[in-house]
Amino acid sequence: KGIAHILASLASLGTALAAFKPFSDFDHIRLVGRALSTLFDLGTVLLAYFIGAKVWDRRVGLLGAAFVGFAVLHIQLAHFYAFDTILTFLTMASVLLALRLMPKPTLRGSLLLGVVLGLALATKISSLPILTVLAGAHGLRLFLAEKKDGSGLSVRMPTAGKINRAIGLSALSVATAVMVLVILQPYTI
């Protein structure tokens, strides 16, 4: 609705933008929703590439993006004004942010992951299991370390300082997610 209102406001800027005027009424808002659904679905294809490239290499990223891009359900949902494409995009963004957070947990990365998790929860509360991505990002980092020769990962015992930092950053992400959820969906409380 906010995007439709912005588009309708642009109509007053000139005759070239006058076609945006009807987008704010109930009969035409579905067109804005369908366009947003398509954009989020295209974003999901891009995120599939980034996740595949991060986990393995560019070829795997391209293969993953192709699988998502040609998936019948994604193509179908991209044509409708539904929350599923938005939720899928936010879920994939959470996974990518968690993957980027694992090598070096940062305050900024934890905040950003919390915001995206909060947006996913505000989209649909049944996305609650996505919080396991947060636990995985901080938990795996505690017990896994890259070998010095770069040949893989080894198991390690974390120090008390690393455990405290992981708990603190996880709590910050959860608090941020809850704050975003309460702001965007106060009815969940």
Short mmCIF file of C-alpha atoms in Angstrom, two decimals:
data_model
loop_
_atom_site.label_atom_id
_atom_site.label_comp_id
_atom_site.label_asym_id
_atom_site.label_seq_id
_atom_site.Cartn_x
_atom_site.Cartn_y
_atom_site.Cartn_z
CA LYS A 1 0.00 0.00 0.00
CA GLY A 2 2.89 2.34 0.76
CA ILE A 3 4.48 1.74 -2.65
CA ALA A 4 1.11 2.28 -4.35
CA HIS A 5 0.72 5.58 -2.49
CA ILE A 6 4.22 6.71 -3.53
CA LEU A 7 3.48 5.84 -7.16
CA ALA A 8 0.20 7.75 -7.03
CA SER A 9 2.04 10.74 -5.54
CA LEU A 10 4.48 10.69 -8.45
CA ALA A 11 1.54 11.22 -10.81
CA SER A 12 1.32 14.84 -9.73
CA LEU A 13 4.89 15.52 -10.93
CA GLY A 14 4.06 15.51 -14.61
CA THR A 15 2.00 14.14 -17.42
CA ALA A 16 4.52 11.38 -18.17
CA LEU A 17 3.86 9.95 -14.70
CA ALA A 18 0.08 10.43 -14.77
CA ALA A 19 -0.44 6.72 -15.44
CA PHE A 20 0.58 6.01 -11.82
CA LYS A 21 -2.45 7.90 -10.39
CA PRO A 22 -4.91 4.99 -10.23
CA PHE A 23 -2.46 2.64 -8.48
CA SER A 24 -3.55 3.77 -5.03
CA ASP A 25 -7.19 2.70 -5.39
CA PHE A 26 -8.39 -0.74 -4.40
CA ASP A 27 -9.01 -1.94 -7.96
CA HIS A 28 -5.43 -1.29 -9.09
CA ILE A 29 -3.36 -2.01 -5.98
CA ARG A 30 -3.11 -5.65 -7.07
CA LEU A 31 -0.97 -4.52 -10.02
CA VAL A 32 1.54 -2.97 -7.65
CA GLY A 33 1.47 -6.12 -5.54
CA ARG A 34 2.10 -8.32 -8.56
CA ALA A 35 5.05 -6.18 -9.63
CA LEU A 36 6.51 -6.33 -6.12
CA SER A 37 5.99 -10.09 -6.03
CA THR A 38 7.90 -10.42 -9.29
CA LEU A 39 10.74 -8.22 -8.03
CA PHE A 40 11.08 -10.22 -4.81
CA ASP A 41 11.05 -13.47 -6.79
CA LEU A 42 13.82 -12.17 -9.06
CA GLY A 43 15.72 -11.20 -5.92
CA THR A 44 15.36 -14.77 -4.68
CA VAL A 45 16.96 -16.06 -7.87
CA LEU A 46 19.87 -13.67 -7.31
CA LEU A 47 20.20 -14.72 -3.66
CA ALA A 48 20.26 -18.38 -4.72
CA TYR A 49 23.25 -17.54 -6.90
CA PHE A 50 25.05 -15.71 -4.08
CA ILE A 51 24.41 -18.53 -1.60
CA GLY A 52 25.64 -21.20 -4.03
CA ALA A 53 28.71 -19.14 -4.90
CA LYS A 54 29.46 -18.52 -1.22
CA VAL A 55 29.08 -22.14 -0.17
CA TRP A 56 30.79 -23.74 -3.18
CA ASP A 57 31.63 -21.72 -6.32
CA ARG A 58 30.10 -19.64 -9.14
CA ARG A 59 29.00 -22.68 -11.13
CA VAL A 60 27.00 -24.03 -8.21
CA GLY A 61 25.56 -20.55 -7.71
CA LEU A 62 24.44 -20.42 -11.33
CA LEU A 63 22.94 -23.90 -11.09
CA GLY A 64 21.05 -22.97 -7.92
CA ALA A 65 19.78 -19.77 -9.50
CA ALA A 66 18.65 -21.73 -12.56
CA PHE A 67 16.79 -24.25 -10.41
CA VAL A 68 14.99 -21.46 -8.55
CA GLY A 69 14.37 -19.47 -11.74
CA PHE A 70 12.75 -22.40 -13.52
CA ALA A 71 10.83 -23.76 -10.53
CA VAL A 72 7.15 -23.86 -11.45
CA LEU A 73 5.98 -22.67 -8.03
CA HIS A 74 8.26 -19.63 -8.13
CA ILE A 75 7.09 -18.70 -11.60
CA GLN A 76 3.46 -19.12 -10.57
CA LEU A 77 3.78 -17.14 -7.34
CA ALA A 78 5.63 -14.33 -9.11
CA HIS A 79 2.42 -13.70 -11.07
CA PHE A 80 0.26 -13.22 -7.98
CA TYR A 81 0.12 -10.71 -5.18
CA ALA A 82 1.10 -13.11 -2.41
CA PHE A 83 3.38 -12.97 0.61
CA ASP A 84 5.19 -16.19 -0.33
CA THR A 85 7.69 -14.54 -2.66
CA ILE A 86 8.51 -11.90 -0.06
CA LEU A 87 8.94 -14.52 2.66
CA THR A 88 11.14 -16.69 0.43
CA PHE A 89 13.31 -13.69 -0.42
CA LEU A 90 13.71 -12.76 3.26
CA THR A 91 14.47 -16.37 4.21
CA MET A 92 17.15 -16.62 1.54
CA ALA A 93 18.54 -13.23 2.59
CA SER A 94 18.74 -14.53 6.18
CA VAL A 95 20.69 -17.57 5.04
CA LEU A 96 23.10 -15.44 3.00
CA LEU A 97 23.63 -12.99 5.87
CA ALA A 98 24.26 -15.88 8.26
CA LEU A 99 26.82 -17.34 5.86
CA ARG A 100 28.58 -14.00 5.66
CA LEU A 101 28.45 -13.63 9.44
CA MET A 102 30.02 -17.03 10.16
CA PRO A 103 33.66 -16.29 9.24
CA LYS A 104 33.77 -13.08 11.26
CA PRO A 105 30.82 -12.17 13.48
CA THR A 106 30.35 -8.40 13.65
CA LEU A 107 27.97 -6.05 15.39
CA ARG A 108 26.76 -4.64 12.06
CA GLY A 109 26.23 -8.08 10.56
CA SER A 110 24.30 -9.25 13.63
CA LEU A 111 22.07 -6.17 13.52
CA LEU A 112 21.39 -6.62 9.81
CA LEU A 113 20.57 -10.31 10.29
CA GLY A 114 18.20 -9.34 13.10
CA VAL A 115 16.41 -6.82 10.87
CA VAL A 116 15.95 -9.34 8.06
CA LEU A 117 14.78 -12.02 10.51
CA GLY A 118 12.30 -9.52 11.97
CA LEU A 119 11.01 -8.69 8.50
CA ALA A 120 10.57 -12.41 7.76
CA LEU A 121 8.68 -12.94 11.02
CA ALA A 122 6.50 -9.90 10.32
CA THR A 123 5.67 -11.33 6.90
CA LYS A 124 4.48 -14.62 8.36
CA ILE A 125 4.99 -15.82 11.91
CA SER A 126 5.32 -19.43 10.77
CA SER A 127 8.80 -18.45 9.57
CA LEU A 128 9.93 -18.73 13.20
CA PRO A 129 12.19 -21.76 12.46
CA ILE A 130 14.41 -19.42 10.42
CA LEU A 131 15.88 -18.37 13.77
CA THR A 132 17.90 -21.59 13.59
CA VAL A 133 19.96 -19.83 10.94
CA LEU A 134 21.00 -17.33 13.60
CA ALA A 135 21.93 -20.10 16.03
CA GLY A 136 23.87 -21.86 13.29
CA ALA A 137 25.77 -18.74 12.29
CA HIS A 138 27.05 -18.06 15.79
CA GLY A 139 27.13 -21.64 17.07
CA LEU A 140 29.08 -23.21 14.22
CA ARG A 141 31.61 -20.42 14.34
CA LEU A 142 32.36 -21.29 17.97
CA PHE A 143 33.25 -24.91 17.33
CA LEU A 144 34.70 -24.82 13.81
CA ALA A 145 37.90 -23.18 12.66
CA GLU A 146 39.61 -23.13 9.31
CA LYS A 147 42.82 -25.13 9.22
CA LYS A 148 45.99 -23.09 8.92
CA ASP A 149 46.88 -24.72 5.62
CA GLY A 150 43.41 -23.84 4.22
CA SER A 151 42.53 -27.48 3.56
CA GLY A 152 39.23 -27.46 5.42
CA LEU A 153 37.72 -27.09 8.85
CA SER A 154 38.75 -28.47 12.21
CA VAL A 155 36.84 -28.78 15.47
CA ARG A 156 37.95 -26.60 18.36
CA MET A 157 36.86 -25.82 21.88
CA PRO A 158 35.80 -22.18 22.22
CA THR A 159 37.13 -19.88 24.88
CA ALA A 160 34.83 -18.22 27.40
CA GLY A 161 35.32 -14.86 25.67
CA LYS A 162 34.22 -16.25 22.30
CA ILE A 163 31.19 -17.89 23.89
CA ASN A 164 30.20 -14.62 25.57
CA ARG A 165 30.63 -12.70 22.33
CA ALA A 166 28.53 -15.23 20.40
CA ILE A 167 25.78 -15.09 23.03
CA GLY A 168 25.87 -11.29 23.02
CA LEU A 169 25.69 -10.99 19.24
CA SER A 170 22.94 -13.63 19.08
CA ALA A 171 20.95 -11.78 21.73
CA LEU A 172 21.41 -8.54 19.79
CA SER A 173 20.09 -10.19 16.62
CA VAL A 174 17.09 -11.67 18.45
CA ALA A 175 16.31 -8.35 20.16
CA THR A 176 16.52 -6.54 16.83
CA ALA A 177 14.28 -9.14 15.19
CA VAL A 178 11.70 -8.82 17.98
CA MET A 179 11.80 -5.02 17.76
CA VAL A 180 11.26 -5.08 13.97
CA LEU A 181 8.46 -7.63 14.40
CA VAL A 182 6.68 -5.55 17.04
CA ILE A 183 6.98 -2.36 14.98
CA LEU A 184 5.72 -3.94 11.75
CA GLN A 185 3.23 -6.44 13.22
CA PRO A 186 2.10 -5.19 16.65
CA TYR A 187 -0.87 -7.56 16.50
CA THR A 188 1.42 -10.53 17.10
CA ILE A 189 1.85 -9.38 20.69
#
